[in-house]
Amino acid sequence: MPRPNLVSFRVDLNGLPLHAHAAAASMPEAISVAGTRLRARVASTEQYKDARTARR
């Protein structure tokens, strides 16, 4: 059984740590999946910060 390709991104977004992980059959696919997950986390974080700022 072949081993999956693993990718892990750790990013500091203005002091807020964000992480994205993925496993796939090929390295380009794993990078693509992890990149998509990281972009979703960044967007989610921006929406959360915008909502908190609007309440003040």
mmCIF file of the N, C-alpha and C atoms, coordinates in Angstrom:
data_MODEL
# 
_entry.id   MODEL 
# 
loop_
_atom_site.group_PDB 
_atom_site.id 
_atom_site.type_symbol 
_atom_site.label_atom_id 
_atom_site.label_alt_id 
_atom_site.label_comp_id 
_atom_site.label_asym_id 
_atom_site.label_entity_id 
_atom_site.label_seq_id 
_atom_site.pdbx_PDB_ins_code 
_atom_site.Cartn_x 
_atom_site.Cartn_y 
_atom_site.Cartn_z 
_atom_site.occupancy 
_atom_site.B_iso_or_equiv 
_atom_site.pdbx_formal_charge 
_atom_site.auth_seq_id 
_atom_site.auth_comp_id 
_atom_site.auth_asym_id 
_atom_site.auth_atom_id 
_atom_site.pdbx_PDB_model_num 
ATOM 1   N N  . MET A 1 1  ? 0.840   -1.176 0.000  1.00 0.00 ? 1  MET A N  1 
ATOM 2   C CA . MET A 1 1  ? 0.000   0.000  0.000  1.00 0.00 ? 1  MET A CA 1 
ATOM 3   C C  . MET A 1 1  ? 0.890   1.247  0.000  1.00 0.00 ? 1  MET A C  1 
ATOM 4   N N  . PRO A 1 2  ? 0.721   2.122  -0.991 1.00 0.00 ? 2  PRO A N  1 
ATOM 5   C CA . PRO A 1 2  ? 1.571   3.324  -1.046 1.00 0.00 ? 2  PRO A CA 1 
ATOM 6   C C  . PRO A 1 2  ? 1.228   4.297  0.079  1.00 0.00 ? 2  PRO A C  1 
ATOM 7   N N  . ARG A 1 3  ? 2.226   5.025  0.506  1.00 0.00 ? 3  ARG A N  1 
ATOM 8   C CA . ARG A 1 3  ? 2.033   6.007  1.573  1.00 0.00 ? 3  ARG A CA 1 
ATOM 9   C C  . ARG A 1 3  ? 1.533   7.319  0.973  1.00 0.00 ? 3  ARG A C  1 
ATOM 10  N N  . PRO A 1 4  ? 0.607   7.994  1.649  1.00 0.00 ? 4  PRO A N  1 
ATOM 11  C CA . PRO A 1 4  ? 0.097   9.262  1.123  1.00 0.00 ? 4  PRO A CA 1 
ATOM 12  C C  . PRO A 1 4  ? 1.132   10.379 1.272  1.00 0.00 ? 4  PRO A C  1 
ATOM 13  N N  . ASN A 1 5  ? 1.014   11.369 0.426  1.00 0.00 ? 5  ASN A N  1 
ATOM 14  C CA . ASN A 1 5  ? 1.835   12.569 0.538  1.00 0.00 ? 5  ASN A CA 1 
ATOM 15  C C  . ASN A 1 5  ? 1.160   13.499 1.529  1.00 0.00 ? 5  ASN A C  1 
ATOM 16  N N  . LEU A 1 6  ? 1.901   13.953 2.515  1.00 0.00 ? 6  LEU A N  1 
ATOM 17  C CA . LEU A 1 6  ? 1.360   14.805 3.575  1.00 0.00 ? 6  LEU A CA 1 
ATOM 18  C C  . LEU A 1 6  ? 1.886   16.224 3.433  1.00 0.00 ? 6  LEU A C  1 
ATOM 19  N N  . VAL A 1 7  ? 1.007   17.192 3.637  1.00 0.00 ? 7  VAL A N  1 
ATOM 20  C CA . VAL A 1 7  ? 1.379   18.603 3.580  1.00 0.00 ? 7  VAL A CA 1 
ATOM 21  C C  . VAL A 1 7  ? 0.821   19.282 4.821  1.00 0.00 ? 7  VAL A C  1 
ATOM 22  N N  . SER A 1 8  ? 1.618   20.158 5.409  1.00 0.00 ? 8  SER A N  1 
ATOM 23  C CA . SER A 1 8  ? 1.185   20.916 6.571  1.00 0.00 ? 8  SER A CA 1 
ATOM 24  C C  . SER A 1 8  ? 1.644   22.363 6.407  1.00 0.00 ? 8  SER A C  1 
ATOM 25  N N  . PHE A 1 9  ? 0.698   23.299 6.448  1.00 0.00 ? 9  PHE A N  1 
ATOM 26  C CA . PHE A 1 9  ? 1.010   24.731 6.397  1.00 0.00 ? 9  PHE A CA 1 
ATOM 27  C C  . PHE A 1 9  ? 0.775   25.309 7.776  1.00 0.00 ? 9  PHE A C  1 
ATOM 28  N N  . ARG A 1 10 ? 1.710   26.125 8.226  1.00 0.00 ? 10 ARG A N  1 
ATOM 29  C CA . ARG A 1 10 ? 1.539   26.879 9.467  1.00 0.00 ? 10 ARG A CA 1 
ATOM 30  C C  . ARG A 1 10 ? 1.880   28.326 9.141  1.00 0.00 ? 10 ARG A C  1 
ATOM 31  N N  . VAL A 1 11 ? 0.910   29.209 9.361  1.00 0.00 ? 11 VAL A N  1 
ATOM 32  C CA . VAL A 1 11 ? 1.052   30.609 8.978  1.00 0.00 ? 11 VAL A CA 1 
ATOM 33  C C  . VAL A 1 11 ? 0.719   31.491 10.173 1.00 0.00 ? 11 VAL A C  1 
ATOM 34  N N  . ASP A 1 12 ? 1.473   32.568 10.340 1.00 0.00 ? 12 ASP A N  1 
ATOM 35  C CA . ASP A 1 12 ? 1.186   33.564 11.359 1.00 0.00 ? 12 ASP A CA 1 
ATOM 36  C C  . ASP A 1 12 ? 0.498   34.738 10.659 1.00 0.00 ? 12 ASP A C  1 
ATOM 37  N N  . LEU A 1 13 ? -0.783  34.945 10.955 1.00 0.00 ? 13 LEU A N  1 
ATOM 38  C CA . LEU A 1 13 ? -1.560  36.015 10.341 1.00 0.00 ? 13 LEU A CA 1 
ATOM 39  C C  . LEU A 1 13 ? -1.752  37.116 11.381 1.00 0.00 ? 13 LEU A C  1 
ATOM 40  N N  . ASN A 1 14 ? -0.840  38.076 11.380 1.00 0.00 ? 14 ASN A N  1 
ATOM 41  C CA . ASN A 1 14 ? -0.875  39.176 12.352 1.00 0.00 ? 14 ASN A CA 1 
ATOM 42  C C  . ASN A 1 14 ? -0.977  38.672 13.787 1.00 0.00 ? 14 ASN A C  1 
ATOM 43  N N  . GLY A 1 15 ? -0.171  37.678 14.108 1.00 0.00 ? 15 GLY A N  1 
ATOM 44  C CA . GLY A 1 15 ? -0.137  37.144 15.469 1.00 0.00 ? 15 GLY A CA 1 
ATOM 45  C C  . GLY A 1 15 ? -1.093  35.992 15.712 1.00 0.00 ? 15 GLY A C  1 
ATOM 46  N N  . LEU A 1 16 ? -1.948  35.684 14.742 1.00 0.00 ? 16 LEU A N  1 
ATOM 47  C CA . LEU A 1 16 ? -2.903  34.585 14.891 1.00 0.00 ? 16 LEU A CA 1 
ATOM 48  C C  . LEU A 1 16 ? -2.392  33.378 14.111 1.00 0.00 ? 16 LEU A C  1 
ATOM 49  N N  . PRO A 1 17 ? -2.091  32.282 14.792 1.00 0.00 ? 17 PRO A N  1 
ATOM 50  C CA . PRO A 1 17 ? -1.583  31.105 14.081 1.00 0.00 ? 17 PRO A CA 1 
ATOM 51  C C  . PRO A 1 17 ? -2.706  30.378 13.335 1.00 0.00 ? 17 PRO A C  1 
ATOM 52  N N  . LEU A 1 18 ? -2.463  30.067 12.072 1.00 0.00 ? 18 LEU A N  1 
ATOM 53  C CA . LEU A 1 18 ? -3.405  29.297 11.256 1.00 0.00 ? 18 LEU A CA 1 
ATOM 54  C C  . LEU A 1 18 ? -2.691  28.046 10.765 1.00 0.00 ? 18 LEU A C  1 
ATOM 55  N N  . HIS A 1 19 ? -3.415  26.923 10.724 1.00 0.00 ? 19 HIS A N  1 
ATOM 56  C CA . HIS A 1 19 ? -2.848  25.654 10.303 1.00 0.00 ? 19 HIS A CA 1 
ATOM 57  C C  . HIS A 1 19 ? -3.761  25.015 9.264  1.00 0.00 ? 19 HIS A C  1 
ATOM 58  N N  . ALA A 1 20 ? -3.138  24.340 8.305  1.00 0.00 ? 20 ALA A N  1 
ATOM 59  C CA . ALA A 1 20 ? -3.892  23.569 7.315  1.00 0.00 ? 20 ALA A CA 1 
ATOM 60  C C  . ALA A 1 20 ? -3.092  22.315 7.001  1.00 0.00 ? 20 ALA A C  1 
ATOM 61  N N  . HIS A 1 21 ? -3.752  21.182 6.982  1.00 0.00 ? 21 HIS A N  1 
ATOM 62  C CA . HIS A 1 21 ? -3.117  19.896 6.727  1.00 0.00 ? 21 HIS A CA 1 
ATOM 63  C C  . HIS A 1 21 ? -3.885  19.176 5.625  1.00 0.00 ? 21 HIS A C  1 
ATOM 64  N N  . ALA A 1 22 ? -3.168  18.337 4.865  1.00 0.00 ? 22 ALA A N  1 
ATOM 65  C CA . ALA A 1 22 ? -3.831  17.527 3.838  1.00 0.00 ? 22 ALA A CA 1 
ATOM 66  C C  . ALA A 1 22 ? -2.978  16.311 3.526  1.00 0.00 ? 22 ALA A C  1 
ATOM 67  N N  . ALA A 1 23 ? -3.642  15.264 3.077  1.00 0.00 ? 23 ALA A N  1 
ATOM 68  C CA . ALA A 1 23 ? -2.980  14.047 2.608  1.00 0.00 ? 23 ALA A CA 1 
ATOM 69  C C  . ALA A 1 23 ? -3.630  13.673 1.280  1.00 0.00 ? 23 ALA A C  1 
ATOM 70  N N  . ALA A 1 24 ? -2.812  13.275 0.312  1.00 0.00 ? 24 ALA A N  1 
ATOM 71  C CA . ALA A 1 24 ? -3.342  12.907 -0.998 1.00 0.00 ? 24 ALA A CA 1 
ATOM 72  C C  . ALA A 1 24 ? -2.389  11.931 -1.675 1.00 0.00 ? 24 ALA A C  1 
ATOM 73  N N  . ALA A 1 25 ? -2.839  11.383 -2.783 1.00 0.00 ? 25 ALA A N  1 
ATOM 74  C CA . ALA A 1 25 ? -2.035  10.403 -3.514 1.00 0.00 ? 25 ALA A CA 1 
ATOM 75  C C  . ALA A 1 25 ? -0.803  11.025 -4.159 1.00 0.00 ? 25 ALA A C  1 
ATOM 76  N N  . SER A 1 26 ? -0.890  12.312 -4.556 1.00 0.00 ? 26 SER A N  1 
ATOM 77  C CA . SER A 1 26 ? 0.262   12.980 -5.166 1.00 0.00 ? 26 SER A CA 1 
ATOM 78  C C  . SER A 1 26 ? 0.564   14.267 -4.401 1.00 0.00 ? 26 SER A C  1 
ATOM 79  N N  . MET A 1 27 ? 1.807   14.710 -4.471 1.00 0.00 ? 27 MET A N  1 
ATOM 80  C CA . MET A 1 27 ? 2.208   15.916 -3.759 1.00 0.00 ? 27 MET A CA 1 
ATOM 81  C C  . MET A 1 27 ? 1.497   17.159 -4.311 1.00 0.00 ? 27 MET A C  1 
ATOM 82  N N  . PRO A 1 28 ? 1.385   17.348 -5.636 1.00 0.00 ? 28 PRO A N  1 
ATOM 83  C CA . PRO A 1 28 ? 0.648   18.529 -6.122 1.00 0.00 ? 28 PRO A CA 1 
ATOM 84  C C  . PRO A 1 28 ? -0.805  18.561 -5.629 1.00 0.00 ? 28 PRO A C  1 
ATOM 85  N N  . GLU A 1 29 ? -1.437  17.403 -5.565 1.00 0.00 ? 29 GLU A N  1 
ATOM 86  C CA . GLU A 1 29 ? -2.813  17.338 -5.075 1.00 0.00 ? 29 GLU A CA 1 
ATOM 87  C C  . GLU A 1 29 ? -2.877  17.692 -3.588 1.00 0.00 ? 29 GLU A C  1 
ATOM 88  N N  . ALA A 1 30 ? -1.947  17.195 -2.796 1.00 0.00 ? 30 ALA A N  1 
ATOM 89  C CA . ALA A 1 30 ? -1.919  17.504 -1.364 1.00 0.00 ? 30 ALA A CA 1 
ATOM 90  C C  . ALA A 1 30 ? -1.692  18.993 -1.130 1.00 0.00 ? 30 ALA A C  1 
ATOM 91  N N  . ILE A 1 31 ? -0.806  19.597 -1.906 1.00 0.00 ? 31 ILE A N  1 
ATOM 92  C CA . ILE A 1 31 ? -0.542  21.034 -1.785 1.00 0.00 ? 31 ILE A CA 1 
ATOM 93  C C  . ILE A 1 31 ? -1.786  21.826 -2.147 1.00 0.00 ? 31 ILE A C  1 
ATOM 94  N N  . SER A 1 32 ? -2.464  21.418 -3.200 1.00 0.00 ? 32 SER A N  1 
ATOM 95  C CA . SER A 1 32 ? -3.672  22.105 -3.633 1.00 0.00 ? 32 SER A CA 1 
ATOM 96  C C  . SER A 1 32 ? -4.769  22.034 -2.564 1.00 0.00 ? 32 SER A C  1 
ATOM 97  N N  . VAL A 1 33 ? -4.974  20.859 -1.999 1.00 0.00 ? 33 VAL A N  1 
ATOM 98  C CA . VAL A 1 33 ? -6.003  20.690 -0.969 1.00 0.00 ? 33 VAL A CA 1 
ATOM 99  C C  . VAL A 1 33 ? -5.659  21.514 0.270  1.00 0.00 ? 33 VAL A C  1 
ATOM 100 N N  . ALA A 1 34 ? -4.410  21.463 0.707  1.00 0.00 ? 34 ALA A N  1 
ATOM 101 C CA . ALA A 1 34 ? -4.001  22.232 1.889  1.00 0.00 ? 34 ALA A CA 1 
ATOM 102 C C  . ALA A 1 34 ? -4.120  23.730 1.617  1.00 0.00 ? 34 ALA A C  1 
ATOM 103 N N  . GLY A 1 35 ? -3.784  24.162 0.409  1.00 0.00 ? 35 GLY A N  1 
ATOM 104 C CA . GLY A 1 35 ? -3.917  25.577 0.051  1.00 0.00 ? 35 GLY A CA 1 
ATOM 105 C C  . GLY A 1 35 ? -5.363  26.035 0.093  1.00 0.00 ? 35 GLY A C  1 
ATOM 106 N N  . THR A 1 36 ? -6.261  25.194 -0.407 1.00 0.00 ? 36 THR A N  1 
ATOM 107 C CA . THR A 1 36 ? -7.689  25.504 -0.371 1.00 0.00 ? 36 THR A CA 1 
ATOM 108 C C  . THR A 1 36 ? -8.167  25.615 1.071  1.00 0.00 ? 36 THR A C  1 
ATOM 109 N N  . ARG A 1 37 ? -7.738  24.707 1.914  1.00 0.00 ? 37 ARG A N  1 
ATOM 110 C CA . ARG A 1 37 ? -8.129  24.748 3.333  1.00 0.00 ? 37 ARG A CA 1 
ATOM 111 C C  . ARG A 1 37 ? -7.578  25.988 4.025  1.00 0.00 ? 37 ARG A C  1 
ATOM 112 N N  . LEU A 1 38 ? -6.333  26.354 3.706  1.00 0.00 ? 38 LEU A N  1 
ATOM 113 C CA . LEU A 1 38 ? -5.745  27.541 4.324  1.00 0.00 ? 38 LEU A CA 1 
ATOM 114 C C  . LEU A 1 38 ? -6.482  28.802 3.882  1.00 0.00 ? 38 LEU A C  1 
ATOM 115 N N  . ARG A 1 39 ? -6.811  28.909 2.585  1.00 0.00 ? 39 ARG A N  1 
ATOM 116 C CA . ARG A 1 39 ? -7.561  30.071 2.106  1.00 0.00 ? 39 ARG A CA 1 
ATOM 117 C C  . ARG A 1 39 ? -8.913  30.171 2.804  1.00 0.00 ? 39 ARG A C  1 
ATOM 118 N N  . ALA A 1 40 ? -9.570  29.044 3.026  1.00 0.00 ? 40 ALA A N  1 
ATOM 119 C CA . ALA A 1 40 ? -10.858 29.039 3.724  1.00 0.00 ? 40 ALA A CA 1 
ATOM 120 C C  . ALA A 1 40 ? -10.693 29.513 5.168  1.00 0.00 ? 40 ALA A C  1 
ATOM 121 N N  . ARG A 1 41 ? -9.627  29.100 5.825  1.00 0.00 ? 41 ARG A N  1 
ATOM 122 C CA . ARG A 1 41 ? -9.389  29.534 7.207  1.00 0.00 ? 41 ARG A CA 1 
ATOM 123 C C  . ARG A 1 41 ? -9.098  31.026 7.275  1.00 0.00 ? 41 ARG A C  1 
ATOM 124 N N  . VAL A 1 42 ? -8.339  31.541 6.311  1.00 0.00 ? 42 VAL A N  1 
ATOM 125 C CA . VAL A 1 42 ? -8.046  32.979 6.277  1.00 0.00 ? 42 VAL A CA 1 
ATOM 126 C C  . VAL A 1 42 ? -9.345  33.751 6.071  1.00 0.00 ? 42 VAL A C  1 
ATOM 127 N N  . ALA A 1 43 ? -10.180 33.314 5.141  1.00 0.00 ? 43 ALA A N  1 
ATOM 128 C CA . ALA A 1 43 ? -11.461 33.988 4.890  1.00 0.00 ? 43 ALA A CA 1 
ATOM 129 C C  . ALA A 1 43 ? -12.351 33.939 6.122  1.00 0.00 ? 43 ALA A C  1 
ATOM 130 N N  . SER A 1 44 ? -12.405 32.809 6.776  1.00 0.00 ? 44 SER A N  1 
ATOM 131 C CA . SER A 1 44 ? -13.209 32.659 7.980  1.00 0.00 ? 44 SER A CA 1 
ATOM 132 C C  . SER A 1 44 ? -12.701 33.582 9.083  1.00 0.00 ? 44 SER A C  1 
ATOM 133 N N  . THR A 1 45 ? -11.403 33.683 9.218  1.00 0.00 ? 45 THR A N  1 
ATOM 134 C CA . THR A 1 45 ? -10.803 34.546 10.234 1.00 0.00 ? 45 THR A CA 1 
ATOM 135 C C  . THR A 1 45 ? -11.102 36.007 9.943  1.00 0.00 ? 45 THR A C  1 
ATOM 136 N N  . GLU A 1 46 ? -11.053 36.397 8.667  1.00 0.00 ? 46 GLU A N  1 
ATOM 137 C CA . GLU A 1 46 ? -11.360 37.783 8.295  1.00 0.00 ? 46 GLU A CA 1 
ATOM 138 C C  . GLU A 1 46 ? -12.812 38.113 8.615  1.00 0.00 ? 46 GLU A C  1 
ATOM 139 N N  . GLN A 1 47 ? -13.732 37.185 8.321  1.00 0.00 ? 47 GLN A N  1 
ATOM 140 C CA . GLN A 1 47 ? -15.142 37.415 8.618  1.00 0.00 ? 47 GLN A CA 1 
ATOM 141 C C  . GLN A 1 47 ? -15.369 37.531 10.120 1.00 0.00 ? 47 GLN A C  1 
ATOM 142 N N  . TYR A 1 48 ? -14.686 36.708 10.892 1.00 0.00 ? 48 TYR A N  1 
ATOM 143 C CA . TYR A 1 48 ? -14.814 36.743 12.349 1.00 0.00 ? 48 TYR A CA 1 
ATOM 144 C C  . TYR A 1 48 ? -14.320 38.084 12.888 1.00 0.00 ? 48 TYR A C  1 
ATOM 145 N N  . LYS A 1 49 ? -13.152 38.535 12.396 1.00 0.00 ? 49 LYS A N  1 
ATOM 146 C CA . LYS A 1 49 ? -12.607 39.801 12.864 1.00 0.00 ? 49 LYS A CA 1 
ATOM 147 C C  . LYS A 1 49 ? -13.508 40.958 12.454 1.00 0.00 ? 49 LYS A C  1 
ATOM 148 N N  . ASP A 1 50 ? -14.062 40.928 11.218 1.00 0.00 ? 50 ASP A N  1 
ATOM 149 C CA . ASP A 1 50 ? -14.972 41.982 10.768 1.00 0.00 ? 50 ASP A CA 1 
ATOM 150 C C  . ASP A 1 50 ? -16.216 42.037 11.643 1.00 0.00 ? 50 ASP A C  1 
ATOM 151 N N  . ALA A 1 51 ? -16.757 40.885 12.010 1.00 0.00 ? 51 ALA A N  1 
ATOM 152 C CA . ALA A 1 51 ? -17.949 40.834 12.846 1.00 0.00 ? 51 ALA A CA 1 
ATOM 153 C C  . ALA A 1 51 ? -17.659 41.387 14.248 1.00 0.00 ? 51 ALA A C  1 
ATOM 154 N N  . ARG A 1 52 ? -16.511 41.062 14.781 1.00 0.00 ? 52 ARG A N  1 
ATOM 155 C CA . ARG A 1 52 ? -16.155 41.573 16.118 1.00 0.00 ? 52 ARG A CA 1 
ATOM 156 C C  . ARG A 1 52 ? -15.947 43.074 16.091 1.00 0.00 ? 52 ARG A C  1 
ATOM 157 N N  . THR A 1 53 ? -15.341 43.588 15.012 1.00 0.00 ? 53 THR A N  1 
ATOM 158 C CA . THR A 1 53 ? -15.093 45.018 14.889 1.00 0.00 ? 53 THR A CA 1 
ATOM 159 C C  . THR A 1 53 ? -16.417 45.777 14.753 1.00 0.00 ? 53 THR A C  1 
ATOM 160 N N  . ALA A 1 54 ? -17.378 45.205 14.030 1.00 0.00 ? 54 ALA A N  1 
ATOM 161 C CA . ALA A 1 54 ? -18.661 45.862 13.807 1.00 0.00 ? 54 ALA A CA 1 
ATOM 162 C C  . ALA A 1 54 ? -19.475 45.970 15.099 1.00 0.00 ? 54 ALA A C  1 
ATOM 163 N N  . ARG A 1 55 ? -19.285 45.026 16.027 1.00 0.00 ? 55 ARG A N  1 
ATOM 164 C CA . ARG A 1 55 ? -20.033 45.052 17.292 1.00 0.00 ? 55 ARG A CA 1 
ATOM 165 C C  . ARG A 1 55 ? -19.547 46.114 18.249 1.00 0.00 ? 55 ARG A C  1 
ATOM 166 N N  . ARG A 1 56 ? -18.359 46.616 18.060 1.00 0.00 ? 56 ARG A N  1 
ATOM 167 C CA . ARG A 1 56 ? -17.785 47.594 18.998 1.00 0.00 ? 56 ARG A CA 1 
ATOM 168 C C  . ARG A 1 56 ? -18.312 48.965 18.772 1.00 0.00 ? 56 ARG A C  1 
# 
